């Protein structure tokens, strides 16, 4: 008899789904979402930190109204000197809140950039003495005036006529020596307001570093209300002050007070009639006495031998110790 064929082996049963999952190699794919979450969180933290650094970075005051953005250098945590807050490259621009923008604008804007403050000379009055200021008109006629004026043992102010041929050079010489300078008013007789504007534009163009306009009574500003108002409007635009002799209606001083322009009235002209040194010293004593009663006395004289001699003798005799001899800016801003 023929042998019976061997029975075929039965196929093994397929493993259940749970068993297939158990036998398979563990996959690392589930960790990927966690990695993505950590990266997103790190980027979000960096994005939040960037605006904070932009808001809190110190900004130095500049002349421009809007500080320029600077680029952060690798390895550096400071902005370039004189620039605005640091802005990190690669971060999206973030709009600041209105309050933050206003605070940054206030920090960046100059607090006071008027001609009176910019060209003022430093003044210290630790004993809080009454102040007195002396303005000397220099017409350039005295030879060697620089050496003679250097003998005066206290600060004074120099007035220069902008129509003088070398007015600009003398202004810079006095400024380099540490003195305040004022422009001497020179208004043609019968001038109209339009003429005044042209005259002032030319004068301050020649003498830009002046803190005030001085009228000793010859310009006629105190008797012409319309002309005085035109002059004061120009001074207000530049941030300069007005110093004048008391004369007539005092139209210039009244216009200055109305416009908020610092102004002072001359207490005494020391040598308008060619007074000698002895008389000038007596005038100085009287002015110091007046200053002790009412601080802020202003005197006017001229660069001439008798006047300089009187100022030197009066100062070295310690008469000046009764008051604080001050630049005109200190009196005007007092």
mmCIF file of C-alpha atoms in Angstrom:
data_model
loop_
_atom_site.group_PDB
_atom_site.id
_atom_site.type_symbol
_atom_site.label_atom_id
_atom_site.label_comp_id
_atom_site.label_asym_id
_atom_site.label_seq_id
_atom_site.Cartn_x
_atom_site.Cartn_y
_atom_site.Cartn_z
ATOM 1 C CA UNK A 1 0.000 0.000 0.000
ATOM 2 C CA UNK A 2 1.227 3.534 -0.800
ATOM 3 C CA UNK A 3 2.282 5.651 2.180
ATOM 4 C CA UNK A 4 -0.180 8.304 3.220
ATOM 5 C CA UNK A 5 1.010 11.906 2.638
ATOM 6 C CA UNK A 6 2.119 13.799 5.705
ATOM 7 C CA UNK A 7 -0.336 16.372 6.881
ATOM 8 C CA UNK A 8 0.591 20.017 6.158
ATOM 9 C CA UNK A 9 1.573 22.010 9.251
ATOM 10 C CA UNK A 10 -1.115 24.289 10.454
ATOM 11 C CA UNK A 11 -0.246 28.035 10.061
ATOM 12 C CA UNK A 12 0.568 29.782 13.258
ATOM 13 C CA UNK A 13 -2.141 32.115 14.390
ATOM 14 C CA UNK A 14 -1.473 35.810 13.788
ATOM 15 C CA UNK A 15 -0.583 37.677 16.936
ATOM 16 C CA UNK A 16 -3.200 39.898 18.443
ATOM 17 C CA UNK A 17 -2.803 43.731 17.872
ATOM 18 C CA UNK A 18 -1.646 44.241 21.414
ATOM 19 C CA UNK A 19 1.032 41.580 20.947
ATOM 20 C CA UNK A 20 2.221 43.237 17.700
ATOM 21 C CA UNK A 21 2.634 46.497 19.496
ATOM 22 C CA UNK A 22 4.488 44.771 22.317
ATOM 23 C CA UNK A 23 6.871 42.950 19.958
ATOM 24 C CA UNK A 24 7.609 46.084 17.860
ATOM 25 C CA UNK A 25 10.626 48.293 18.567
ATOM 26 C CA UNK A 26 9.779 51.356 20.720
ATOM 27 C CA UNK A 27 9.461 54.447 18.511
ATOM 28 C CA UNK A 28 10.952 57.833 19.401
ATOM 29 C CA UNK A 29 8.343 59.775 17.508
ATOM 30 C CA UNK A 30 6.239 60.648 20.600
ATOM 31 C CA UNK A 31 9.179 62.723 21.970
ATOM 32 C CA UNK A 32 9.120 65.079 18.956
ATOM 33 C CA UNK A 33 6.079 67.107 20.026
ATOM 34 C CA UNK A 34 7.718 67.763 23.396
ATOM 35 C CA UNK A 35 10.872 69.048 21.645
ATOM 36 C CA UNK A 36 8.797 71.332 19.451
ATOM 37 C CA UNK A 37 6.964 72.648 22.509
ATOM 38 C CA UNK A 38 10.261 73.465 24.271
ATOM 39 C CA UNK A 39 11.575 75.311 21.217
ATOM 40 C CA UNK A 40 8.362 77.286 20.903
ATOM 41 C CA UNK A 41 8.528 78.182 24.558
ATOM 42 C CA UNK A 42 12.145 79.325 24.225
ATOM 43 C CA UNK A 43 11.322 81.474 21.176
ATOM 44 C CA UNK A 44 8.339 82.950 22.958
ATOM 45 C CA UNK A 45 10.516 83.827 25.958
ATOM 46 C CA UNK A 46 13.070 85.502 23.686
ATOM 47 C CA UNK A 47 10.357 87.405 21.841
ATOM 48 C CA UNK A 48 8.956 88.659 25.142
ATOM 49 C CA UNK A 49 12.395 89.711 26.393
ATOM 50 C CA UNK A 50 13.257 91.743 23.285
ATOM 51 C CA UNK A 51 10.623 94.472 23.742
ATOM 52 C CA UNK A 52 11.486 94.709 27.417
ATOM 53 C CA UNK A 53 15.123 95.388 26.604
ATOM 54 C CA UNK A 54 14.100 98.026 24.069
ATOM 55 C CA UNK A 55 11.954 99.885 26.610
ATOM 56 C CA UNK A 56 14.334 99.805 29.558
ATOM 57 C CA UNK A 57 17.587 100.584 27.727
ATOM 58 C CA UNK A 58 18.887 104.012 28.802
ATOM 59 C CA UNK A 59 18.545 106.740 26.192
ATOM 60 C CA UNK A 60 20.839 109.705 26.161
ATOM 61 C CA UNK A 61 19.354 113.164 25.462
ATOM 62 C CA UNK A 62 19.966 114.218 21.857
ATOM 63 C CA UNK A 63 19.108 117.237 19.786
ATOM 64 C CA UNK A 64 16.995 115.304 17.364
ATOM 65 C CA UNK A 65 13.368 114.739 18.228
ATOM 66 C CA UNK A 66 13.390 110.962 17.533
ATOM 67 C CA UNK A 67 16.406 108.863 18.619
ATOM 68 C CA UNK A 68 17.780 106.585 15.922
ATOM 69 C CA UNK A 69 17.661 102.835 16.499
ATOM 70 C CA UNK A 70 21.040 101.102 16.865
ATOM 71 C CA UNK A 71 22.161 97.560 16.112
ATOM 72 C CA UNK A 72 23.215 95.362 19.008
ATOM 73 C CA UNK A 73 26.791 94.149 18.471
ATOM 74 C CA UNK A 74 27.461 90.474 19.188
ATOM 75 C CA UNK A 75 28.879 90.099 22.672
ATOM 76 C CA UNK A 76 27.920 93.647 23.635
ATOM 77 C CA UNK A 77 25.049 94.679 25.871
ATOM 78 C CA UNK A 78 25.246 98.434 25.292
ATOM 79 C CA UNK A 79 24.257 100.793 22.511
ATOM 80 C CA UNK A 80 26.674 103.046 20.704
ATOM 81 C CA UNK A 81 27.313 106.251 22.694
ATOM 82 C CA UNK A 82 24.902 109.029 21.933
ATOM 83 C CA UNK A 83 22.312 106.768 20.286
ATOM 84 C CA UNK A 84 18.874 105.575 21.289
ATOM 85 C CA UNK A 85 17.623 102.280 22.747
ATOM 86 C CA UNK A 86 19.024 99.035 21.332
ATOM 87 C CA UNK A 87 16.858 97.073 18.887
ATOM 88 C CA UNK A 88 17.639 93.347 18.509
ATOM 89 C CA UNK A 89 17.882 92.174 14.875
ATOM 90 C CA UNK A 90 15.585 89.307 13.881
ATOM 91 C CA UNK A 91 12.818 90.081 16.334
ATOM 92 C CA UNK A 92 9.438 91.287 15.132
ATOM 93 C CA UNK A 93 8.667 94.932 15.650
ATOM 94 C CA UNK A 94 6.490 95.495 18.677
ATOM 95 C CA UNK A 95 4.361 98.571 19.014
ATOM 96 C CA UNK A 96 4.975 100.352 22.275
ATOM 97 C CA UNK A 97 2.154 101.492 24.441
ATOM 98 C CA UNK A 98 1.334 105.209 24.146
ATOM 99 C CA UNK A 99 2.561 105.787 27.683
ATOM 100 C CA UNK A 100 5.893 104.106 26.952
ATOM 101 C CA UNK A 101 6.315 106.092 23.715
ATOM 102 C CA UNK A 102 5.645 109.339 25.550
ATOM 103 C CA UNK A 103 8.171 108.436 28.270
ATOM 104 C CA UNK A 104 10.863 107.603 25.689
ATOM 105 C CA UNK A 105 10.171 110.825 23.787
ATOM 106 C CA UNK A 106 10.413 112.873 26.982
ATOM 107 C CA UNK A 107 13.745 111.254 27.888
ATOM 108 C CA UNK A 108 15.198 111.838 24.425
ATOM 109 C CA UNK A 109 14.079 115.448 23.990
ATOM 110 C CA UNK A 110 16.371 118.208 25.271
ATOM 111 C CA UNK A 111 14.970 119.860 28.359
ATOM 112 C CA UNK A 112 15.983 123.390 27.512
ATOM 113 C CA UNK A 113 17.727 124.460 24.317
ATOM 114 C CA UNK A 114 17.121 128.228 24.301
ATOM 115 C CA UNK A 115 19.970 130.570 23.412
ATOM 116 C CA UNK A 116 19.864 131.943 26.966
ATOM 117 C CA UNK A 117 20.541 128.531 28.477
ATOM 118 C CA UNK A 118 22.863 127.127 25.793
ATOM 119 C CA UNK A 119 25.284 130.098 25.805
ATOM 120 C CA UNK A 120 25.058 130.906 29.513
ATOM 121 C CA UNK A 121 28.225 130.734 31.618
ATOM 122 C CA UNK A 122 28.228 128.500 34.694
ATOM 123 C CA UNK A 123 27.539 130.397 37.889
ATOM 124 C CA UNK A 124 27.697 129.248 41.491
ATOM 125 C CA UNK A 125 26.401 131.223 44.456
ATOM 126 C CA UNK A 126 26.821 128.899 47.458
ATOM 127 C CA UNK A 127 26.310 131.682 50.020
ATOM 128 C CA UNK A 128 23.149 132.853 48.254
ATOM 129 C CA UNK A 129 24.347 136.454 48.101
ATOM 130 C CA UNK A 130 22.318 139.075 46.220
ATOM 131 C CA UNK A 131 23.349 139.147 42.561
ATOM 132 C CA UNK A 132 24.676 142.034 40.485
ATOM 133 C CA UNK A 133 25.692 141.923 36.822
ATOM 134 C CA UNK A 134 27.945 144.376 34.956
ATOM 135 C CA UNK A 135 27.773 144.677 31.166
ATOM 136 C CA UNK A 136 30.674 146.369 29.375
ATOM 137 C CA UNK A 137 30.155 147.648 25.834
ATOM 138 C CA UNK A 138 33.224 146.962 23.678
ATOM 139 C CA UNK A 139 33.367 149.050 20.509
ATOM 140 C CA UNK A 140 36.852 147.781 19.653
ATOM 141 C CA UNK A 141 38.505 151.184 20.041
ATOM 142 C CA UNK A 142 40.681 150.384 23.082
ATOM 143 C CA UNK A 143 43.989 148.807 22.118
ATOM 144 C CA UNK A 144 44.985 145.894 24.339
ATOM 145 C CA UNK A 145 41.539 145.664 25.914
ATOM 146 C CA UNK A 146 41.848 141.907 26.418
ATOM 147 C CA UNK A 147 44.834 142.287 28.747
ATOM 148 C CA UNK A 148 43.229 145.175 30.624
ATOM 149 C CA UNK A 149 39.923 143.352 31.119
ATOM 150 C CA UNK A 150 41.712 140.270 32.428
ATOM 151 C CA UNK A 151 42.667 142.313 35.516
ATOM 152 C CA UNK A 152 39.043 142.619 36.648
ATOM 153 C CA UNK A 153 38.733 140.129 39.538
ATOM 154 C CA UNK A 154 35.109 139.078 38.963
ATOM 155 C CA UNK A 155 32.916 137.925 36.061
ATOM 156 C CA UNK A 156 31.337 140.475 33.740
ATOM 157 C CA UNK A 157 29.443 140.488 30.441
ATOM 158 C CA UNK A 158 30.501 141.987 27.103
ATOM 159 C CA UNK A 159 28.178 143.772 24.676
ATOM 160 C CA UNK A 160 29.130 143.986 20.990
ATOM 161 C CA UNK A 161 27.522 145.917 18.153
ATOM 162 C CA UNK A 162 26.850 143.425 15.325
ATOM 163 C CA UNK A 163 27.474 146.171 12.756
ATOM 164 C CA UNK A 164 31.166 146.400 13.763
ATOM 165 C CA UNK A 165 33.496 145.029 11.122
ATOM 166 C CA UNK A 166 35.119 142.421 13.391
ATOM 167 C CA UNK A 167 32.106 141.785 15.634
ATOM 168 C CA UNK A 168 32.035 138.033 15.022
ATOM 169 C CA UNK A 169 35.744 137.576 15.757
ATOM 170 C CA UNK A 170 35.533 139.551 19.002
ATOM 171 C CA UNK A 171 32.506 137.565 20.091
ATOM 172 C CA UNK A 172 34.364 134.278 19.657
ATOM 173 C CA UNK A 173 37.432 135.655 21.471
ATOM 174 C CA UNK A 174 35.322 136.580 24.495
ATOM 175 C CA UNK A 175 33.425 133.289 24.352
ATOM 176 C CA UNK A 176 36.682 131.329 24.262
ATOM 177 C CA UNK A 177 37.829 133.322 27.309
ATOM 178 C CA UNK A 178 34.695 132.239 29.197
ATOM 179 C CA UNK A 179 32.556 135.398 29.038
ATOM 180 C CA UNK A 180 28.898 135.837 28.212
ATOM 181 C CA UNK A 181 28.121 138.098 25.260
ATOM 182 C CA UNK A 182 25.034 140.169 24.454
ATOM 183 C CA UNK A 183 24.186 141.920 21.190
ATOM 184 C CA UNK A 184 23.876 145.690 21.226
ATOM 185 C CA UNK A 185 20.606 146.828 19.654
ATOM 186 C CA UNK A 186 21.090 148.976 16.594
ATOM 187 C CA UNK A 187 17.787 150.112 15.119
ATOM 188 C CA UNK A 188 17.764 152.804 12.379
ATOM 189 C CA UNK A 189 15.629 155.838 13.078
ATOM 190 C CA UNK A 190 12.135 155.497 11.633
ATOM 191 C CA UNK A 191 12.533 151.741 11.118
ATOM 192 C CA UNK A 192 9.413 149.699 10.398
ATOM 193 C CA UNK A 193 8.682 146.234 11.876
ATOM 194 C CA UNK A 194 9.788 144.592 8.628
ATOM 195 C CA UNK A 195 13.114 146.449 8.870
ATOM 196 C CA UNK A 196 13.535 145.210 12.438
ATOM 197 C CA UNK A 197 13.185 141.577 11.371
ATOM 198 C CA UNK A 198 15.875 141.971 8.721
ATOM 199 C CA UNK A 199 18.170 143.804 11.136
ATOM 200 C CA UNK A 200 17.824 141.193 13.872
ATOM 201 C CA UNK A 201 18.287 138.324 11.428
ATOM 202 C CA UNK A 202 21.556 139.821 10.240
ATOM 203 C CA UNK A 203 22.725 140.777 13.727
ATOM 204 C CA UNK A 204 22.195 137.375 15.317
ATOM 205 C CA UNK A 205 23.707 135.737 12.268
ATOM 206 C CA UNK A 206 26.933 137.642 13.015
ATOM 207 C CA UNK A 207 26.641 137.163 16.809
ATOM 208 C CA UNK A 208 24.949 133.767 17.181
ATOM 209 C CA UNK A 209 26.325 132.947 20.660
ATOM 210 C CA UNK A 210 24.595 135.811 22.455
ATOM 211 C CA UNK A 211 22.205 135.388 25.375
ATOM 212 C CA UNK A 212 20.323 138.692 25.133
ATOM 213 C CA UNK A 213 19.714 141.921 23.260
ATOM 214 C CA UNK A 214 20.865 145.114 25.002
ATOM 215 C CA UNK A 215 19.220 148.489 24.416
ATOM 216 C CA UNK A 216 20.913 151.317 26.301
ATOM 217 C CA UNK A 217 18.254 153.785 25.138
ATOM 218 C CA UNK A 218 19.671 154.734 21.758
ATOM 219 C CA UNK A 219 17.691 152.194 19.731
ATOM 220 C CA UNK A 220 14.334 153.706 20.616
ATOM 221 C CA UNK A 221 12.723 150.363 21.425
ATOM 222 C CA UNK A 222 11.195 151.618 24.656
ATOM 223 C CA UNK A 223 9.132 154.338 22.947
ATOM 224 C CA UNK A 224 7.716 152.440 19.962
ATOM 225 C CA UNK A 225 5.214 149.761 20.934
ATOM 226 C CA UNK A 226 4.927 148.217 17.467
ATOM 227 C CA UNK A 227 8.667 147.981 16.939
ATOM 228 C CA UNK A 228 9.198 146.702 20.478
ATOM 229 C CA UNK A 229 6.651 143.921 19.950
ATOM 230 C CA UNK A 230 8.405 142.853 16.745
ATOM 231 C CA UNK A 231 11.751 142.705 18.547
ATOM 232 C CA UNK A 232 10.352 140.706 21.458
ATOM 233 C CA UNK A 233 8.676 138.201 19.123
ATOM 234 C CA UNK A 234 12.040 137.492 17.530
ATOM 235 C CA UNK A 235 13.751 137.147 20.921
ATOM 236 C CA UNK A 236 11.039 134.749 22.058
ATOM 237 C CA UNK A 237 11.572 132.595 18.960
ATOM 238 C CA UNK A 238 15.327 132.365 19.644
ATOM 239 C CA UNK A 239 15.047 132.031 23.411
ATOM 240 C CA UNK A 240 17.039 135.204 24.065
ATOM 241 C CA UNK A 241 16.414 137.798 26.774
ATOM 242 C CA UNK A 242 15.978 141.568 26.698
ATOM 243 C CA UNK A 243 17.964 144.124 28.736
ATOM 244 C CA UNK A 244 17.112 147.785 28.448
ATOM 245 C CA UNK A 245 17.397 151.174 30.047
ATOM 246 C CA UNK A 246 14.222 152.486 31.643
ATOM 247 C CA UNK A 247 12.959 155.058 29.204
ATOM 248 C CA UNK A 248 9.640 156.538 28.197
ATOM 249 C CA UNK A 249 6.823 153.999 28.119
ATOM 250 C CA UNK A 250 9.144 151.035 28.695
ATOM 251 C CA UNK A 251 7.364 149.395 25.755
ATOM 252 C CA UNK A 252 10.069 146.795 25.258
ATOM 253 C CA UNK A 253 10.006 145.591 28.861
ATOM 254 C CA UNK A 254 6.204 145.479 28.892
ATOM 255 C CA UNK A 255 6.154 143.471 25.662
ATOM 256 C CA UNK A 256 8.752 141.086 27.077
ATOM 257 C CA UNK A 257 6.706 140.521 30.221
ATOM 258 C CA UNK A 258 3.603 139.809 28.139
ATOM 259 C CA UNK A 259 5.468 137.333 25.912
ATOM 260 C CA UNK A 260 7.234 135.562 28.759
ATOM 261 C CA UNK A 261 10.662 136.717 27.600
ATOM 262 C CA UNK A 262 13.201 137.182 30.446
ATOM 263 C CA UNK A 263 13.920 140.894 30.804
ATOM 264 C CA UNK A 264 15.896 143.225 33.043
ATOM 265 C CA UNK A 265 16.019 146.996 33.433
ATOM 266 C CA UNK A 266 19.399 148.719 33.784
ATOM 267 C CA UNK A 267 19.802 150.234 37.227
ATOM 268 C CA UNK A 268 22.622 152.639 36.293
ATOM 269 C CA UNK A 269 24.867 153.551 33.379
ATOM 270 C CA UNK A 270 28.298 153.944 34.979
ATOM 271 C CA UNK A 271 30.081 156.137 32.438
ATOM 272 C CA UNK A 272 27.619 157.450 29.870
ATOM 273 C CA UNK A 273 28.866 160.994 30.527
ATOM 274 C CA UNK A 274 32.557 160.087 30.718
ATOM 275 C CA UNK A 275 32.690 159.742 34.526
ATOM 276 C CA UNK A 276 36.104 159.196 36.082
ATOM 277 C CA UNK A 277 37.161 156.201 38.174
ATOM 278 C CA UNK A 278 36.284 157.824 41.503
ATOM 279 C CA UNK A 279 32.685 158.539 40.486
ATOM 280 C CA UNK A 280 32.314 155.080 38.984
ATOM 281 C CA UNK A 281 33.432 153.447 42.246
ATOM 282 C CA UNK A 282 30.800 155.464 44.095
ATOM 283 C CA UNK A 283 28.177 154.251 41.621
ATOM 284 C CA UNK A 284 29.315 150.674 42.237
ATOM 285 C CA UNK A 285 28.916 151.106 46.010
ATOM 286 C CA UNK A 286 25.407 152.465 45.526
ATOM 287 C CA UNK A 287 24.508 149.579 43.220
ATOM 288 C CA UNK A 288 25.782 146.990 45.711
ATOM 289 C CA UNK A 289 23.661 148.596 48.424
ATOM 290 C CA UNK A 290 20.639 148.451 46.103
ATOM 291 C CA UNK A 291 21.342 144.789 45.296
ATOM 292 C CA UNK A 292 21.246 143.892 48.981
ATOM 293 C CA UNK A 293 17.740 145.334 49.057
ATOM 294 C CA UNK A 294 16.646 143.915 45.705
ATOM 295 C CA UNK A 295 18.741 141.159 44.141
ATOM 296 C CA UNK A 296 19.365 141.260 40.404
ATOM 297 C CA UNK A 297 20.846 144.723 39.807
ATOM 298 C CA UNK A 298 22.202 145.329 36.279
ATOM 299 C CA UNK A 299 24.849 147.954 35.460
ATOM 300 C CA UNK A 300 26.231 149.085 32.117
ATOM 301 C CA UNK A 301 29.625 150.601 31.316
ATOM 302 C CA UNK A 302 32.112 150.780 28.495
ATOM 303 C CA UNK A 303 35.515 149.303 27.788
ATOM 304 C CA UNK A 304 37.577 152.406 28.597
ATOM 305 C CA UNK A 305 40.575 153.022 30.916
ATOM 306 C CA UNK A 306 38.718 154.829 33.724
ATOM 307 C CA UNK A 307 35.949 152.263 33.862
ATOM 308 C CA UNK A 308 38.334 149.311 33.897
ATOM 309 C CA UNK A 309 40.469 150.983 36.576
ATOM 310 C CA UNK A 310 37.401 151.591 38.770
ATOM 311 C CA UNK A 311 36.254 147.963 38.442
ATOM 312 C CA UNK A 312 39.729 146.623 39.309
ATOM 313 C CA UNK A 313 40.106 148.876 42.388
ATOM 314 C CA UNK A 314 36.567 148.215 43.576
ATOM 315 C CA UNK A 315 36.967 144.462 43.214
ATOM 316 C CA UNK A 316 40.401 144.211 44.873
ATOM 317 C CA UNK A 317 39.214 146.395 47.785
ATOM 318 C CA UNK A 318 36.796 143.577 48.631
ATOM 319 C CA UNK A 319 33.822 145.827 47.989
ATOM 320 C CA UNK A 320 32.543 143.176 45.589
ATOM 321 C CA UNK A 321 32.317 140.677 48.460
ATOM 322 C CA UNK A 322 29.017 142.224 49.544
ATOM 323 C CA UNK A 323 27.254 140.800 46.492
ATOM 324 C CA UNK A 324 27.688 137.963 44.005
ATOM 325 C CA UNK A 325 28.975 139.387 40.702
ATOM 326 C CA UNK A 326 27.128 137.267 38.186
ATOM 327 C CA UNK A 327 26.729 136.797 34.440
ATOM 328 C CA UNK A 328 23.571 138.355 33.058
ATOM 329 C CA UNK A 329 21.977 134.935 32.488
ATOM 330 C CA UNK A 330 21.998 134.269 36.258
ATOM 331 C CA UNK A 331 20.181 137.544 36.914
ATOM 332 C CA UNK A 332 17.658 136.972 34.133
ATOM 333 C CA UNK A 333 16.860 133.417 35.281
ATOM 334 C CA UNK A 334 16.879 134.274 38.980
#
